């Protein structure tokens, strides 16, 4: 009986820990998606050979002046 109670207590603890970890993973995954931008309706390869220069300039142009302090 004593071993069974200890096993049940361990199982309850592990179940609780698992639920907390699942909630944390879900939260972290949601937060990591916040800073992503999806740009649609642009032709393929419009960025040319330097996408890291093209997209910040595009965003600055589309959003207008004063919205961003510096290029993303």
Coordinates of N, CA, C and O in Angstrom, one line a residue:
X1 N 0.8 -1.2 0.0 CA 0.0 0.0 0.0 C 0.9 1.3 0.0 O 0.5 2.2 -0.7
X2 N 1.9 1.2 0.8 CA 2.8 2.4 0.9 C 3.5 2.7 -0.4 O 3.6 3.9 -0.8
X3 N 3.9 1.7 -1.1 CA 4.6 1.9 -2.4 C 3.6 2.4 -3.4 O 3.9 3.3 -4.3
X4 N 2.3 1.9 -3.4 CA 1.3 2.4 -4.3 C 1.0 3.8 -4.1 O 0.8 4.6 -5.0
X5 N 0.9 4.3 -2.8 CA 0.6 5.7 -2.5 C 1.8 6.6 -3.0 O 1.6 7.7 -3.5
X6 N 3.0 6.1 -2.8 CA 4.2 6.9 -3.3 C 4.2 7.0 -4.8 O 4.5 8.0 -5.4
X7 N 3.8 5.9 -5.5 CA 3.8 5.9 -6.9 C 2.7 6.8 -7.5 O 2.9 7.6 -8.4
X8 N 1.5 6.8 -6.8 CA 0.4 7.7 -7.2 C 0.8 9.2 -6.9 O 0.5 10.1 -7.8
X9 N 1.5 9.5 -5.9 CA 2.0 10.8 -5.6 C 3.0 11.3 -6.6 O 3.0 12.4 -7.1
X10 N 3.9 10.4 -7.0 CA 4.9 10.7 -8.0 C 4.2 10.9 -9.4 O 4.5 11.9 -10.1
X11 N 3.2 10.1 -9.7 CA 2.5 10.3 -10.9 C 1.8 11.6 -11.0 O 1.8 12.3 -12.0
X12 N 1.2 12.0 -9.9 CA 0.5 13.3 -9.8 C 1.4 14.5 -10.0 O 1.1 15.4 -10.6
X13 N 2.6 14.3 -9.3 CA 3.6 15.4 -9.5 C 4.1 15.5 -10.9 O 4.2 16.6 -11.4
X14 N 4.4 14.4 -11.5 CA 4.8 14.4 -12.9 C 3.7 14.9 -13.9 O 4.0 15.7 -14.8
X15 N 2.5 14.6 -13.6 CA 1.4 15.1 -14.4 C 1.3 16.6 -14.3 O 1.1 17.3 -15.3
X16 N 1.4 17.1 -13.1 CA 1.4 18.6 -12.9 C 2.6 19.2 -13.6 O 2.4 20.3 -14.2
X17 N 3.8 18.7 -13.4 CA 5.0 19.2 -14.1 C 4.8 19.2 -15.6 O 5.2 20.2 -16.3
X18 N 4.3 18.2 -16.1 CA 4.1 18.1 -17.6 C 3.1 19.1 -18.1 O 3.4 19.8 -19.1
X19 N 2.0 19.4 -17.3 CA 1.1 20.4 -17.7 C 1.7 21.8 -17.7 O 1.5 22.6 -18.6
X20 N 2.5 22.0 -16.7 CA 3.2 23.3 -16.6 C 4.2 23.5 -17.8 O 4.3 24.6 -18.4
X21 N 4.9 22.5 -18.1 CA 5.9 22.5 -19.2 C 5.2 22.7 -20.6 O 5.6 23.5 -21.4
X22 N 4.1 22.0 -20.8 CA 3.3 22.2 -22.0 C 2.8 23.6 -22.1 O 2.9 24.2 -23.2
X23 N 2.3 24.2 -21.1 CA 1.9 25.6 -21.1 C 3.0 26.5 -21.4 O 2.9 27.5 -22.2
X24 N 4.2 26.3 -20.8 CA 5.3 27.1 -21.1 C 5.8 27.0 -22.5 O 6.1 28.0 -23.2
X25 N 5.8 25.8 -23.1 CA 6.2 25.6 -24.5 C 5.2 26.4 -25.4 O 5.6 27.1 -26.3
X26 N 3.9 26.3 -25.1 CA 2.9 26.9 -25.9 C 3.1 28.5 -25.9 O 3.1 29.1 -26.9
X27 N 3.4 29.0 -24.7 CA 3.6 30.4 -24.5 C 4.9 30.8 -25.3 O 4.9 31.9 -26.0
X28 N 6.0 30.1 -25.2 CA 7.2 30.4 -25.9 C 7.0 30.4 -27.4 O 7.6 31.3 -28.1
X29 N 6.3 29.4 -27.9 CA 6.1 29.3 -29.3 C 5.3 30.5 -29.8 O 5.5 31.1 -30.8
X30 N 4.3 30.9 -29.0 CA 3.4 32.0 -29.4 C 4.2 33.3 -29.4 O 4.1 34.1 -30.3
X31 N 5.1 33.5 -28.4 CA 5.9 34.7 -28.4 C 6.9 34.7 -29.5 O 7.2 35.8 -30.0
X32 N 7.4 33.6 -29.9 CA 8.4 33.6 -31.0 C 7.8 34.0 -32.3 O 8.5 34.4 -33.2
X33 N 6.5 33.8 -32.5 CA 5.8 34.2 -33.7 C 5.5 35.6 -33.8 O 5.1 36.1 -34.8
X34 N 5.5 36.3 -32.7 CA 5.1 37.7 -32.7 C 5.9 38.6 -33.6 O 5.4 39.6 -34.1
X35 N 7.2 38.4 -33.7 CA 8.1 39.3 -34.4 C 8.2 38.9 -35.9 O 9.0 39.5 -36.6
X36 N 7.5 37.9 -36.3 CA 7.5 37.5 -37.7 C 6.6 38.3 -38.6 O 5.5 38.7 -38.1
X37 N 7.0 38.7 -39.8 CA 6.2 39.4 -40.7 C 6.0 38.6 -41.9 O 7.0 38.1 -42.5
X38 N 4.8 38.5 -42.4 CA 4.5 37.7 -43.6 C 4.1 38.8 -44.7 O 3.2 39.5 -44.5
X39 N 4.9 38.8 -45.7 CA 4.6 39.7 -46.8 C 4.1 38.9 -48.0 O 4.7 38.0 -48.4
X40 N 2.9 39.3 -48.4 CA 2.2 38.6 -49.5 C 2.0 39.5 -50.7 O 2.1 40.7 -50.6
X41 N 1.7 38.9 -51.9 CA 1.4 39.6 -53.1 C 2.6 40.3 -53.7 O 2.4 41.2 -54.5
X42 N 3.8 39.8 -53.4 CA 5.0 40.4 -54.1 C 5.5 39.3 -55.1 O 5.5 38.1 -54.8
X43 N 5.9 39.7 -56.3 CA 6.4 38.7 -57.2 C 7.7 38.0 -56.7 O 8.4 38.6 -55.9
X44 N 7.9 36.8 -57.1 CA 9.1 36.0 -56.7 C 10.3 36.8 -57.2 O 10.3 37.4 -58.3
X45 N 11.3 36.7 -56.4 CA 12.7 37.3 -56.7 C 12.7 38.8 -56.9 O 13.6 39.3 -57.5
X46 N 11.7 39.5 -56.3 CA 11.6 40.9 -56.5 C 12.8 41.6 -55.7 O 13.3 42.6 -56.0
X47 N 13.3 40.9 -54.6 CA 14.3 41.4 -53.8 C 15.7 41.4 -54.4 O 16.6 42.1 -53.9
X48 N 15.8 40.7 -55.5 CA 17.1 40.7 -56.2 C 18.2 40.0 -55.4 O 17.8 39.1 -54.6
X49 N 19.4 40.3 -55.5 CA 20.5 39.6 -54.9 C 20.7 39.9 -53.4 O 21.4 39.3 -52.7
X50 N 20.0 41.0 -52.9 CA 20.2 41.4 -51.5 C 18.9 41.6 -50.7 O 18.4 42.7 -50.5
X51 N 18.2 40.5 -50.4 CA 17.0 40.6 -49.6 C 17.1 41.3 -48.3 O 16.2 42.0 -47.8
X52 N 18.3 41.2 -47.6 CA 18.4 41.8 -46.3 C 18.5 43.3 -46.4 O 18.3 44.0 -45.4
X53 N 18.7 43.9 -47.6 CA 18.6 45.3 -47.8 C 17.3 45.7 -48.4 O 16.7 46.7 -48.0
X54 N 16.7 44.9 -49.3 CA 15.5 45.2 -49.9 C 14.3 45.3 -49.0 O 13.5 46.3 -49.0
X55 N 14.1 44.3 -48.1 CA 12.9 44.3 -47.2 C 12.9 45.4 -46.2 O 11.8 46.0 -46.0
X56 N 14.0 45.7 -45.5 CA 13.9 46.9 -44.6 C 13.5 48.2 -45.4 O 12.7 49.0 -44.9
X57 N 14.1 48.4 -46.5 CA 13.7 49.6 -47.3 C 12.3 49.5 -47.7 O 11.6 50.6 -47.7
X58 N 11.8 48.4 -48.1 CA 10.4 48.2 -48.5 C 9.5 48.6 -47.3 O 8.5 49.3 -47.5
X59 N 9.8 48.0 -46.2 CA 9.0 48.3 -45.0 C 9.0 49.8 -44.6 O 8.0 50.4 -44.3
X60 N 10.1 50.4 -44.7 CA 10.2 51.9 -44.4 C 9.4 52.7 -45.4 O 8.7 53.6 -45.0
X61 N 9.4 52.2 -46.6 CA 8.6 52.9 -47.7 C 7.1 52.7 -47.5 O 6.4 53.7 -47.5
X62 N 6.7 51.5 -47.2 CA 5.3 51.2 -47.1 C 4.7 51.8 -45.8 O 3.6 52.3 -45.8
X63 N 5.4 51.7 -44.7 CA 4.9 52.2 -43.4 C 5.0 53.8 -43.3 O 4.2 54.4 -42.6
X64 N 5.8 54.4 -44.1 CA 5.9 55.8 -44.1 C 6.9 56.3 -43.1 O 7.4 55.6 -42.2
X65 N 7.2 57.6 -43.2 CA 8.2 58.2 -42.2 C 7.6 58.4 -40.9 O 6.4 58.6 -40.7
X66 N 8.4 58.2 -39.9 CA 8.0 58.5 -38.5 C 7.4 57.2 -37.8 O 7.2 57.3 -36.6
X67 N 7.2 56.2 -38.5 CA 6.6 55.0 -37.9 C 7.7 54.1 -37.2 O 7.6 53.7 -36.1
X68 N 8.8 54.0 -37.9 CA 10.0 53.2 -37.4 C 11.1 54.2 -37.2 O 11.4 55.1 -38.0
X69 N 11.8 54.0 -36.0 CA 12.9 54.9 -35.7 C 14.1 54.6 -36.6 O 14.9 55.5 -37.0
X70 N 14.3 53.3 -37.0 CA 15.4 52.9 -37.9 C 14.9 51.7 -38.7 O 13.9 51.1 -38.4
X71 N 15.6 51.4 -39.8 CA 15.2 50.3 -40.6 C 15.2 49.0 -39.8 O 16.1 48.8 -38.9
X72 N 14.3 48.1 -40.0 CA 14.3 46.9 -39.3 C 15.4 46.0 -39.6 O 16.0 46.1 -40.6

